[in-house]
XYZ file of C-alpha atoms in Angstrom:
750
model
C 51.284 -4.954 5.719
C 50.552 -7.747 7.636
C 48.024 -7.272 10.356
C 47.788 -10.429 12.282
C 46.094 -12.068 15.228
C 47.735 -12.285 18.578
C 48.227 -16.423 19.052
C 49.475 -16.262 15.135
C 52.001 -13.403 16.010
C 53.144 -15.265 18.943
C 54.194 -18.288 16.622
C 55.243 -16.305 13.928
C 58.372 -14.541 16.372
C 58.996 -17.856 17.463
C 60.154 -18.905 14.045
C 62.043 -15.416 13.579
C 63.987 -15.762 17.147
C 65.135 -19.420 16.338
C 63.654 -20.617 18.893
C 61.204 -22.819 17.019
C 62.581 -25.739 15.139
C 62.926 -27.654 13.511
C 60.073 -25.732 11.779
C 57.164 -28.124 10.137
C 53.939 -26.068 9.789
C 51.034 -25.534 7.257
C 49.264 -22.857 6.371
C 45.594 -23.879 5.009
C 43.690 -21.362 4.499
C 41.485 -19.894 2.169
C 42.501 -16.850 -0.685
C 42.489 -14.200 0.592
C 43.646 -14.369 4.331
C 46.809 -13.870 3.821
C 48.781 -16.877 3.320
C 51.484 -15.120 1.037
C 52.076 -12.396 3.054
C 52.936 -14.607 5.951
C 55.323 -16.975 4.196
C 56.951 -12.948 3.195
C 57.154 -11.734 6.507
C 58.732 -15.515 7.666
C 61.591 -15.231 4.828
C 64.238 -13.880 7.140
C 63.681 -17.304 9.491
C 66.644 -19.451 8.755
C 66.731 -23.225 7.862
C 63.256 -22.549 6.526
C 61.892 -23.297 3.546
C 59.008 -22.025 2.051
C 56.531 -22.815 -0.370
C 53.239 -21.382 -1.466
C 50.762 -22.150 -3.436
C 51.537 -25.740 -2.561
C 47.783 -27.095 -3.423
C 48.488 -25.979 -7.493
C 52.412 -27.795 -7.187
C 52.631 -30.811 -9.541
C 53.696 -34.227 -8.305
C 57.006 -34.211 -8.775
C 57.191 -31.269 -7.089
C 54.718 -32.973 -4.114
C 57.239 -35.809 -3.729
C 60.391 -33.810 -4.311
C 59.118 -31.893 -0.745
C 58.573 -35.330 0.945
C 61.638 -36.483 0.131
C 63.081 -33.462 1.700
C 60.723 -33.887 4.817
C 63.048 -37.254 5.722
C 65.906 -34.990 6.772
C 64.205 -34.566 10.780
C 66.048 -31.364 10.920
C 64.654 -30.226 7.692
C 62.166 -27.178 8.173
C 59.374 -26.377 6.300
C 56.129 -23.761 6.092
C 53.845 -24.887 3.673
C 50.570 -22.601 2.106
C 47.854 -23.776 0.309
C 43.796 -23.444 -0.017
C 41.818 -26.167 1.498
C 41.484 -27.405 -2.139
C 41.933 -28.590 -4.752
C 43.656 -31.157 -2.347
C 46.058 -33.777 -3.607
C 46.944 -37.451 -2.934
C 50.783 -35.918 -2.688
C 49.592 -32.818 -0.627
C 48.196 -34.906 1.565
C 51.771 -36.819 2.200
C 53.349 -33.783 2.486
C 50.906 -32.698 5.666
C 50.883 -35.842 6.977
C 54.808 -34.905 7.772
C 54.165 -31.439 9.727
C 53.741 -31.042 12.877
C 51.167 -28.245 13.107
C 49.494 -25.243 11.349
C 49.611 -21.382 11.975
C 46.097 -20.039 11.780
C 44.716 -17.387 9.594
C 41.715 -15.820 11.019
C 39.589 -12.829 9.344
C 39.925 -9.783 10.711
C 37.618 -8.878 13.120
C 36.691 -4.699 14.032
C 39.578 -3.380 15.481
C 42.009 -4.870 13.008
C 39.538 -4.215 10.753
C 39.801 -0.148 11.573
C 43.418 -0.978 12.063
C 44.070 -1.957 8.856
C 42.154 0.831 7.082
C 43.748 3.943 9.718
C 47.409 2.151 8.665
C 46.477 2.985 4.770
C 44.807 6.026 4.853
C 41.243 4.971 4.015
C 38.177 6.907 5.625
C 36.149 4.447 5.154
C 33.543 3.523 7.906
C 35.242 0.008 9.327
C 31.956 -1.428 10.596
C 30.628 -1.262 6.544
C 33.813 -2.985 5.665
C 33.887 -5.349 7.771
C 30.076 -6.671 6.179
C 31.166 -5.754 2.634
C 34.397 -8.414 3.450
C 33.452 -10.617 6.048
C 36.975 -9.168 7.289
C 38.818 -11.294 4.856
C 41.786 -9.377 5.009
C 42.377 -9.377 0.957
C 38.859 -8.155 0.525
C 39.111 -5.900 3.236
C 41.994 -4.541 0.460
C 39.571 -5.235 -2.407
C 37.379 -2.549 -0.981
C 39.443 0.455 -2.420
C 40.077 -1.591 -5.471
C 37.962 -3.582 -6.858
C 40.371 -5.223 -9.698
C 42.000 -6.469 -6.909
C 39.852 -9.578 -7.950
C 40.000 -10.051 -11.516
C 42.613 -11.911 -10.916
C 40.364 -14.493 -8.112
C 37.424 -14.460 -10.787
C 39.722 -15.225 -14.166
C 41.660 -18.156 -12.342
C 37.871 -19.740 -10.767
C 36.299 -22.604 -13.722
C 33.341 -22.907 -15.132
C 31.897 -24.781 -12.360
C 33.408 -22.317 -9.380
C 32.016 -19.176 -11.423
C 28.650 -21.106 -11.636
C 28.640 -22.318 -8.047
C 29.173 -18.214 -7.068
C 26.593 -16.715 -9.332
C 24.565 -19.569 -7.784
C 25.363 -18.540 -4.432
C 24.344 -14.814 -5.778
C 21.164 -15.963 -6.477
C 20.391 -17.906 -3.392
C 20.094 -20.906 -5.387
C 21.424 -23.371 -3.167
C 24.598 -25.309 -2.805
C 23.906 -28.691 -4.921
C 23.250 -26.710 -7.673
C 26.366 -25.741 -9.345
C 27.490 -29.454 -8.896
C 30.776 -30.602 -7.119
C 32.247 -27.352 -7.201
C 31.600 -25.968 -3.529
C 34.764 -26.990 -1.508
C 36.412 -24.988 -4.177
C 34.019 -22.234 -4.114
C 34.742 -22.409 -0.993
C 38.344 -21.907 -1.003
C 38.404 -18.803 -2.916
C 37.743 -17.150 0.274
C 34.627 -15.162 -1.165
C 32.102 -16.881 0.543
C 31.047 -16.872 4.154
C 30.965 -19.784 6.353
C 27.476 -20.227 6.354
C 27.657 -21.097 1.688
C 26.475 -17.208 1.441
C 27.990 -15.064 -0.421
C 29.513 -11.643 0.781
C 28.428 -8.348 -0.824
C 31.627 -7.438 -1.856
C 31.720 -10.385 -4.114
C 28.651 -10.485 -5.134
C 29.445 -6.720 -6.398
C 32.765 -7.822 -8.143
C 30.750 -10.730 -9.915
C 28.226 -8.473 -10.934
C 30.868 -6.060 -12.767
C 34.280 -7.776 -13.435
C 32.785 -10.818 -15.591
C 31.902 -10.016 -18.393
C 28.231 -10.021 -19.546
C 28.391 -12.360 -21.949
C 29.825 -14.839 -19.783
C 28.015 -13.997 -16.945
C 24.572 -14.273 -19.196
C 25.914 -18.173 -20.387
C 26.626 -19.118 -16.499
C 23.540 -17.868 -15.393
C 21.236 -19.995 -17.961
C 23.117 -23.255 -17.707
C 22.069 -22.962 -13.815
C 17.987 -21.738 -15.447
C 18.195 -25.211 -17.511
C 19.636 -27.123 -13.963
C 17.088 -25.343 -11.758
C 13.826 -26.584 -14.008
C 14.954 -29.803 -14.214
C 15.020 -30.154 -10.390
C 11.789 -27.736 -10.237
C 14.084 -25.514 -7.524
C 12.481 -21.422 -7.417
C 13.740 -19.161 -9.976
C 12.753 -15.648 -9.090
C 16.481 -14.466 -8.075
C 18.582 -16.613 -11.464
C 16.444 -15.331 -14.097
C 15.852 -11.641 -12.453
C 19.215 -10.382 -13.836
C 18.218 -12.377 -17.684
C 15.100 -10.390 -17.728
C 15.944 -7.859 -20.332
C 18.558 -9.975 -21.991
C 16.084 -10.665 -24.906
C 17.040 -13.937 -24.863
C 14.688 -16.642 -26.279
C 13.553 -20.407 -26.951
C 11.833 -22.700 -24.889
C 13.545 -23.073 -22.115
C 13.751 -19.588 -21.159
C 11.010 -18.658 -21.912
C 9.058 -21.547 -19.486
C 11.615 -19.998 -16.750
C 10.326 -16.866 -17.162
C 6.773 -17.663 -17.243
C 7.178 -19.623 -13.373
C 9.519 -16.796 -12.059
C 6.576 -14.597 -12.568
C 4.543 -16.920 -10.584
C 7.380 -16.894 -7.810
C 6.326 -12.443 -7.632
C 2.938 -13.045 -7.033
C 3.631 -10.532 -3.849
C 5.526 -7.986 -6.370
C 3.229 -7.625 -9.605
C 5.225 -5.067 -11.206
C 7.644 -7.665 -10.897
C 5.787 -11.057 -12.097
C 4.526 -8.402 -14.935
C 8.005 -7.685 -16.439
C 8.539 -10.854 -16.225
C 5.413 -12.460 -18.076
C 6.782 -10.367 -20.914
C 10.180 -11.581 -21.006
C 8.322 -14.957 -20.909
C 7.031 -13.494 -24.175
C 9.491 -12.275 -25.629
C 11.659 -15.555 -25.516
C 8.008 -17.232 -26.698
C 5.547 -17.613 -24.710
C 2.097 -16.896 -25.986
C 0.191 -13.974 -24.405
C -1.501 -15.316 -21.463
C -4.170 -14.222 -18.701
C -1.786 -14.063 -15.931
C 0.517 -11.734 -17.144
C -2.622 -9.926 -17.833
C -3.673 -10.743 -14.392
C -0.356 -9.166 -13.041
C -0.846 -5.543 -14.772
C -4.287 -5.147 -13.168
C -2.691 -6.054 -9.615
C 0.532 -2.987 -10.897
C -2.373 -0.652 -11.759
C -1.490 -0.852 -15.476
C -5.539 -1.220 -16.343
C -5.257 -0.379 -20.359
C -2.554 -2.954 -20.457
C -4.599 -5.308 -18.996
C -7.605 -5.070 -20.789
C -5.898 -4.564 -23.983
C -3.630 -7.795 -23.197
C -6.910 -9.927 -22.075
C -8.969 -8.819 -24.548
C -6.115 -10.311 -26.639
C -6.456 -13.812 -25.147
C -10.424 -13.708 -25.904
C -9.940 -12.592 -29.335
C -7.544 -16.546 -29.949
C -10.348 -19.316 -30.415
C -8.084 -22.124 -28.949
C -6.216 -20.054 -26.353
C -6.650 -22.470 -22.843
C -7.228 -19.438 -20.840
C -9.989 -17.784 -22.617
C -11.935 -18.203 -19.059
C -9.173 -16.374 -16.651
C -8.423 -13.587 -19.523
C -12.379 -13.109 -19.117
C -12.337 -12.999 -15.793
C -9.208 -10.889 -15.341
C -11.753 -8.232 -17.385
C -14.041 -8.509 -15.583
C -12.198 -7.595 -12.513
C -10.411 -4.914 -13.982
C -13.361 -3.171 -15.734
C -15.565 -3.633 -12.182
C -12.054 -1.408 -10.761
C -13.167 1.036 -13.560
C -16.828 1.096 -12.388
C -18.545 -0.345 -15.504
C -20.116 -2.845 -13.346
C -22.794 -3.946 -15.948
C -20.238 -4.953 -18.564
C -17.920 -6.907 -15.999
C -20.977 -8.614 -15.026
C -21.057 -10.040 -18.252
C -17.546 -11.315 -18.753
C -17.619 -13.049 -15.222
C -20.685 -15.144 -16.420
C -19.222 -16.232 -19.559
C -16.094 -16.716 -17.626
C -18.526 -19.567 -16.283
C -16.314 -20.813 -12.712
C -18.188 -20.527 -9.669
C -16.166 -17.465 -8.142
C -16.973 -15.972 -11.899
C -20.561 -16.124 -11.508
C -20.490 -14.990 -7.747
C -18.739 -11.824 -9.154
C -21.121 -11.848 -11.569
C -23.786 -11.838 -8.944
C -22.604 -8.826 -7.275
C -22.677 -6.880 -10.658
C -25.983 -7.728 -11.722
C -27.247 -6.336 -8.233
C -25.387 -3.638 -8.236
C -26.788 -2.789 -11.961
C -30.143 -3.672 -10.678
C -30.893 -6.953 -12.732
C -31.925 -9.071 -9.708
C -33.997 -11.328 -11.873
C -30.728 -12.483 -13.055
C -29.333 -12.461 -9.860
C -31.703 -14.342 -8.688
C -30.800 -17.090 -11.802
C -27.586 -17.105 -11.468
C -27.563 -17.259 -7.546
C -28.595 -21.251 -8.462
C -25.335 -21.469 -9.882
C -23.214 -19.532 -7.926
C -21.687 -22.408 -5.442
C -17.667 -23.089 -5.267
C -16.052 -25.385 -7.688
C -13.556 -28.099 -5.845
C -12.114 -27.639 -2.883
C -13.943 -24.806 -0.585
C -11.023 -23.209 0.069
C -10.615 -19.613 1.776
C -10.694 -17.746 -1.216
C -14.129 -20.216 -2.988
C -15.760 -19.735 0.188
C -15.392 -15.896 0.504
C -16.483 -15.257 -2.470
C -19.317 -17.223 -2.753
C -20.717 -15.631 0.993
C -19.908 -12.102 -0.251
C -22.631 -12.855 -3.380
C -24.865 -13.907 -0.917
C -24.503 -10.980 1.142
C -24.906 -8.728 -1.453
C -28.002 -10.768 -2.359
C -29.473 -10.513 1.177
C -28.507 -6.548 1.109
C -31.556 -5.796 -1.422
C -34.304 -8.617 -0.146
C -33.323 -9.566 3.047
C -32.571 -7.624 6.931
C -29.166 -5.393 6.395
C -28.268 -7.350 9.879
C -28.256 -10.741 8.131
C -26.388 -9.214 4.969
C -23.795 -7.711 7.099
C -22.905 -10.708 8.680
C -22.492 -12.397 5.921
C -20.100 -9.892 4.166
C -18.266 -9.411 7.709
C -17.357 -13.609 7.840
C -16.473 -13.468 3.817
C -14.441 -10.371 5.243
C -12.246 -12.715 8.002
C -12.200 -15.647 5.382
C -10.711 -14.224 2.851
C -8.303 -11.671 5.042
C -5.273 -14.807 5.049
C -5.433 -14.497 1.500
C -6.601 -11.627 -0.526
C -3.429 -9.545 -1.406
C -2.173 -12.005 -4.038
C -6.081 -12.008 -5.575
C -7.316 -9.740 -8.272
C -10.860 -8.633 -6.533
C -13.474 -6.711 -8.574
C -14.146 -5.648 -5.019
C -13.323 -6.665 -1.306
C -16.193 -8.513 1.323
C -14.193 -5.981 3.328
C -15.125 -2.987 1.488
C -19.304 -4.451 0.570
C -19.352 -4.923 4.305
C -18.153 -1.493 4.663
C -20.687 0.106 2.721
C -23.685 -2.230 4.184
C -22.826 -0.942 7.362
C -22.323 2.457 6.338
C -26.142 2.669 5.001
C -27.535 0.960 8.034
C -25.731 2.764 10.734
C -22.824 0.494 11.725
C -19.526 2.525 11.294
C -18.413 0.367 14.211
C -18.361 -3.003 12.188
C -17.272 -1.120 9.347
C -14.149 0.176 10.886
C -11.835 -2.920 12.435
C -13.150 -4.679 8.970
C -11.177 -2.130 6.988
C -8.358 -2.034 9.086
C -7.864 -5.936 8.526
C -8.133 -5.467 4.947
C -5.723 -2.563 4.772
C -3.153 -4.764 6.654
C -3.818 -7.597 4.739
C -2.664 -5.213 1.353
C -5.957 -5.733 -0.784
C -7.509 -3.058 -2.454
C -5.739 -0.417 0.122
C -6.569 2.454 -0.841
C -10.461 1.496 -1.597
C -10.364 1.154 2.067
C -8.576 3.780 3.323
C -11.613 5.857 1.200
C -13.916 4.420 3.044
C -13.001 4.673 6.904
C -12.164 8.745 5.553
C -15.763 8.492 4.788
C -16.612 7.271 8.064
C -14.870 9.949 9.234
C -16.616 12.588 7.227
C -19.497 11.321 8.644
C -18.549 11.641 12.121
C -17.481 14.794 12.162
C -13.878 14.352 12.407
C -12.563 16.508 9.030
C -8.831 15.905 10.340
C -9.120 11.953 10.012
C -11.173 12.287 6.906
C -8.799 14.374 5.350
C -5.293 12.053 6.313
C -7.168 9.219 5.342
C -7.633 10.376 2.043
C -4.429 11.690 1.827
C -3.136 8.066 2.889
C -5.311 6.682 -0.157
C -2.579 9.063 -2.515
C -3.471 9.956 -5.581
C -2.792 7.098 -8.162
C -6.281 5.385 -7.619
C -8.803 3.823 -10.389
C -11.301 5.084 -11.275
C -14.172 4.110 -8.347
C -11.627 5.074 -6.369
C -11.028 8.414 -7.807
C -15.223 8.811 -7.684
C -14.876 8.454 -4.221
C -11.934 10.200 -3.497
C -13.755 12.953 -5.710
C -16.922 12.462 -3.625
C -14.831 13.246 -0.009
C -13.722 16.318 -1.514
C -16.909 17.459 -2.306
C -18.188 16.367 1.204
C -15.353 18.004 2.802
C -15.228 20.999 1.500
C -19.729 21.291 2.117
C -19.189 20.509 6.020
C -16.782 23.096 6.492
C -18.687 25.769 4.322
C -15.484 26.453 2.021
C -17.616 27.326 -1.088
C -14.559 28.496 -3.169
C -12.938 24.817 -2.380
C -16.297 23.295 -3.622
C -16.394 25.594 -6.338
C -13.116 24.123 -7.429
C -13.700 20.362 -6.466
C -16.770 21.089 -8.760
C -15.435 20.717 -11.841
C -13.595 17.139 -11.293
C -17.063 16.106 -9.410
C -18.681 16.884 -12.747
C -16.249 15.030 -15.420
C -16.341 12.263 -12.660
C -20.108 12.460 -12.760
C -19.739 11.641 -16.068
C -17.220 8.741 -16.944
C -18.423 6.869 -13.862
C -22.111 5.120 -14.070
C -24.322 4.826 -11.064
C -24.676 1.774 -9.639
C -25.607 0.269 -6.201
C -22.469 0.452 -4.679
C -21.935 4.646 -5.528
C -24.467 5.672 -3.787
C -22.554 7.646 -1.109
C -20.201 10.055 -3.983
C -24.027 9.997 -5.587
C -25.535 11.114 -2.755
C -22.693 14.369 -1.750
C -22.883 15.058 -5.221
C -26.732 15.745 -5.448
C -26.255 18.249 -2.016
C -23.427 20.157 -3.354
C -25.131 20.353 -6.973
C -27.843 21.770 -4.901
C -26.082 24.355 -2.973
C -24.079 25.365 -6.626
C -27.377 25.630 -8.435
C -26.642 22.443 -10.530
C -28.908 20.140 -10.202
C -29.626 19.727 -13.705
C -26.544 18.298 -14.335
C -26.901 15.540 -12.079
C -30.364 14.723 -12.577
C -30.262 11.903 -15.333
C -27.614 9.922 -13.122
C -29.720 10.686 -10.064
C -32.990 9.343 -12.196
C -30.740 6.420 -13.416
C -30.215 5.911 -9.454
C -33.713 5.903 -8.444
C -34.536 3.969 -11.418
C -32.172 0.874 -10.239
C -32.939 0.907 -7.282
C -36.478 0.847 -8.148
C -35.471 -2.683 -10.082
C -34.387 -3.542 -7.089
C -37.843 -2.872 -4.614
C -36.577 -0.128 -3.471
C -34.368 -1.911 -0.465
C -34.360 0.197 2.402
C -30.425 -0.021 3.337
C -29.602 1.421 -0.035
C -32.477 3.418 -0.247
C -31.897 5.738 2.587
C -28.950 7.218 1.938
C -30.197 8.336 -1.159
C -32.963 9.999 -0.017
C -31.108 11.574 3.102
C -29.053 12.944 0.841
C -32.351 14.323 -1.609
C -33.888 15.783 1.195
C -31.399 17.962 2.163
C -30.502 18.889 -2.101
C -34.042 19.690 -1.780
C -34.384 21.794 1.183
C -31.204 23.689 -0.098
C -32.995 24.109 -4.001
C -35.753 25.086 -1.122
C -38.345 22.088 -2.984
C -40.501 21.627 0.117
C -42.636 19.119 -1.666
C -39.770 17.165 -3.120
C -38.240 17.804 0.152
C -41.447 16.069 1.788
C -41.631 13.183 -0.884
C -37.918 11.719 0.491
C -39.166 12.364 4.249
C -41.682 10.451 3.153
C -40.167 7.388 2.219
C -37.861 7.971 5.127
C -40.565 7.087 7.278
C -41.782 4.384 6.068
C -38.458 2.541 6.059
C -38.353 3.567 10.001
C -39.489 -0.122 10.860
C -36.023 -1.512 8.818
C -33.870 -0.774 12.330
C -32.283 1.974 14.829
C -30.395 4.011 11.585
C -33.465 3.591 9.544
C -35.628 5.249 12.424
C -33.460 7.959 12.782
C -32.821 9.017 9.919
C -37.084 9.406 9.151
C -37.364 11.323 12.539
C -34.876 13.426 11.923
C -36.246 14.257 8.105
C -39.540 14.798 9.710
C -37.660 17.320 12.394
C -35.682 19.257 9.269
C -39.212 20.061 7.481
C -41.244 21.441 10.596
C -37.879 23.128 11.120
C -37.866 25.231 7.656
C -41.659 25.858 8.306
C -40.688 28.093 11.535
C -42.070 24.755 13.944
C -38.596 24.863 15.858
C -39.333 22.015 19.069
C -36.542 21.880 21.173
C -36.680 18.918 22.700
C -38.104 16.787 19.446
C -34.470 18.424 17.652
C -32.115 17.635 20.679
C -33.554 14.507 20.631
C -33.343 13.926 16.519
C -29.860 15.522 16.577
C -28.856 12.913 19.150
C -29.942 9.801 17.298
C -28.650 11.000 13.910
C -25.025 11.390 16.161
C -25.869 7.912 17.728
C -25.905 5.850 14.072
C -22.362 7.780 12.957
C -24.199 10.648 11.631
C -22.378 13.308 13.750
C -22.310 16.139 11.652
C -25.634 16.256 10.042
C -26.734 16.041 14.175
C -25.148 18.816 15.250
C -26.263 20.687 11.569
C -29.987 19.948 12.507
C -29.389 21.588 15.765
C -27.676 24.492 14.508
C -29.765 25.205 11.712
C -32.769 24.666 14.231
C -31.243 27.264 16.502
C -30.690 29.635 13.820
C -34.509 29.825 12.418
C -36.138 29.612 16.533
C -36.660 33.064 18.111
C -36.447 31.439 21.123
C -33.180 32.853 23.036
C -33.328 30.495 25.135
C -33.885 27.299 22.885
C -31.318 28.887 20.759
C -28.587 28.637 23.273
C -29.802 25.233 23.901
C -29.365 23.946 20.596
C -26.891 25.803 19.826
C -25.488 24.090 22.584
C -26.517 20.655 21.720
C -24.652 21.553 18.533
C -21.408 22.215 19.763
C -21.247 19.284 22.114
C -22.321 16.870 18.400
C -19.162 18.630 17.018
C -17.359 17.041 19.884
C -17.131 20.915 21.282
C -17.930 22.090 24.903
C -20.733 23.543 25.691
C -20.965 27.345 26.581
C -21.182 28.787 29.703
C -19.341 32.337 29.759
C -21.566 35.286 29.354
C -22.059 37.024 26.340
C -20.746 39.979 26.790
C -17.263 39.187 28.080
C -16.851 37.048 25.046
C -16.288 40.054 22.981
C -14.430 43.394 22.670
C -16.017 46.654 22.013
C -15.060 46.384 18.044
C -16.021 42.889 17.983
C -19.569 43.784 19.281
C -19.987 46.850 16.873
C -19.015 44.908 14.454
C -21.766 41.991 15.288
C -24.771 44.309 15.395
C -23.906 45.906 12.028
C -23.510 42.568 10.697
C -27.124 41.363 12.236
C -28.292 44.709 11.304
C -27.386 43.670 7.449
C -24.767 46.340 6.525
C -21.988 44.671 3.927
C -18.335 44.670 5.436
C -17.479 48.214 3.463
C -20.422 49.744 4.596
C -18.980 48.828 7.845
C -15.980 49.730 7.433
C -17.027 53.895 6.664
C -18.991 53.696 9.590
C -16.312 52.687 12.151
C -13.421 54.295 9.792
C -11.847 50.451 9.086
C -11.446 49.211 5.902
C -13.408 46.216 4.975
C -10.756 43.896 5.234
C -9.977 44.913 8.917
C -13.918 43.980 9.438
C -13.581 40.770 7.174
C -10.703 39.922 9.882
C -13.079 41.040 13.209
C -15.404 38.362 11.863
C -12.820 35.489 11.314
C -11.779 36.018 14.758
C -15.406 36.342 16.334
C -16.263 32.816 14.201
C -12.992 30.836 15.505
C -13.722 32.303 19.154
C -17.038 31.077 19.256
C -16.681 28.095 17.463
C -19.099 28.300 14.737
C -18.362 25.981 11.227
C -20.407 28.534 8.989
C -21.620 32.151 8.397
C -25.258 30.956 9.569
C -24.155 29.518 12.524
C -21.800 32.038 13.486
C -25.090 35.132 12.873
C -26.938 32.757 14.917
C -23.341 32.348 18.100
C -23.644 36.322 17.527
C -27.797 36.983 18.111
C -27.271 34.619 21.228
C -24.775 37.187 22.155
C -26.170 40.228 21.683
C -29.992 39.632 22.336
C -30.045 41.613 25.348
C -28.600 44.612 23.364
C -29.696 44.286 20.720
C -33.703 43.168 20.810
C -35.278 40.234 18.941
C -34.979 39.951 15.115
């Protein structure tokens, strides 16, 4: 069938009616535009000679047409492609008086064609696939209709079409552009139409495709053009030789934003004849395949004359840091010897307590070559970490923030053992500056570097603030495919969230993973947050002995660094709470003393010291409501919101002064982000709930209460859960304190 646009339809109608004569017209259009269909449509016209595919006629036939046109009354409609255009054809066309213009289908004609042929395909999709070329619209239903076109395409045209598919540029395939456009398989802008790309993939024999693509790759190598899209279809073909090996390796460099693809291309380069390189190991590391990366990096390191041994050491050092092996990582970075590697070594040496070595290497921690964003950021990160143990926390944090901002624009394509954003966030968390850490981490995530690590640290900030919902969401966003170091923080978060929810069952479940991760991950300076959580949880579960060797190692590390307050205070804070849970007052006092000694370091450390002193007094039965509230609000102000609420809540439980209890419970509610209590106690509990509450406070078990009230123990548990929800208590101890406050008039003092 033929569907002509209105102007072409009018011309054809005039020819068929004899209104237009003598007819001397050309139909020049690429393949698939319907030239043959137009000639068949005009077949009934009298006195008109119809000639198809004139571009294929020989000189004799074209000369005969010229003679035919000597008769001024002779009618002729001649159809041809725009290429090839022999001189004799130009002579013929020059004797004609006009042209029938064939245009691609628009949406309306595409819909009309699909309706007429009974096709259920969506017209918009067909138009996108075919550009409206009528022959291609027909081929959507039967791709084999394009076999003839591709079979007739010469090697140069096929080369051009494959180059167009790969986006390699119109000049790559020589002078075949006109012939390729004449096929009708290209859009007006020279891009290959989607249906044509599909036809190339499915209809051209595989060996012919490979041969043409190889030829294109060779040409592109010579001219220094991009290779990625050209070589991608060849990566699994097993092609060998120096040319293909070089092409695969060059394409891997272009695929830096997709490390898994880069690793695949490096592997193809090695199969083609290139030696194993550090760049392959780096691509694997960035793709998360640490085992393979270390194996290849070690292979390069073991090859005496390999030109990239230093790079292999850098890659292995980064991977070992991601796996939590900071000491071995620092050794490899030192051996690597570049300015960046020395700075990374400095970070590892400080992180493992080797301060003297770090000081010596700091003198060599200079930028090699031009001061690029990467080298400047890495150098600043090394200085910042050194300042964190030997200077003021605020100075260290400022240096690391500047380093993170410098690195952000280039961080996504770099293999880093750690990021200045993450290290800066750790310094911020250890000094009560979470508000500085959050935008730092958010920007690092946007830049695409170490996203899981940065999300886990954001989750940690949310957990410390008591925002468990956000913490859990951030934890989920980090995913499960984590490096060993990230797994350590992930487990630490789960332990911390279970502890804060007073969910002993969940804490016992996650503790199995905690024990495993503690065994597998050595303690270093940058892991004190999760190890601190593990210490408190171990005390809660009666398993402090299991963690003792690791905590001893942490305190030895701190001693080797001179007990810097920035890092030591966090461990003393968790040690204080572990000692409290383990009922070790002397140990708790020791930790409180260490926190007091560091109080002059800054507001955060002063808040910890004040809160620690309060805790000890509360445990001794000395509850000063004003002092407790002040200490609790101080913790809240430095980002330890949950700790502040807990201090107020625990003090409320332990005081016998009802007024103080109410004040402290209200303080705990406010610090948790909830409204203080305003309603009188008796109104908030039903009669049955008050009966249950009184018996619970009297020390009866759920079963005993059930027997007395003629209800089941499960119903008693249900009443308790409802009361806990209604009163907003976050733990059993807090619920009991709330119930005492509610029932005090009737229950007396206990």
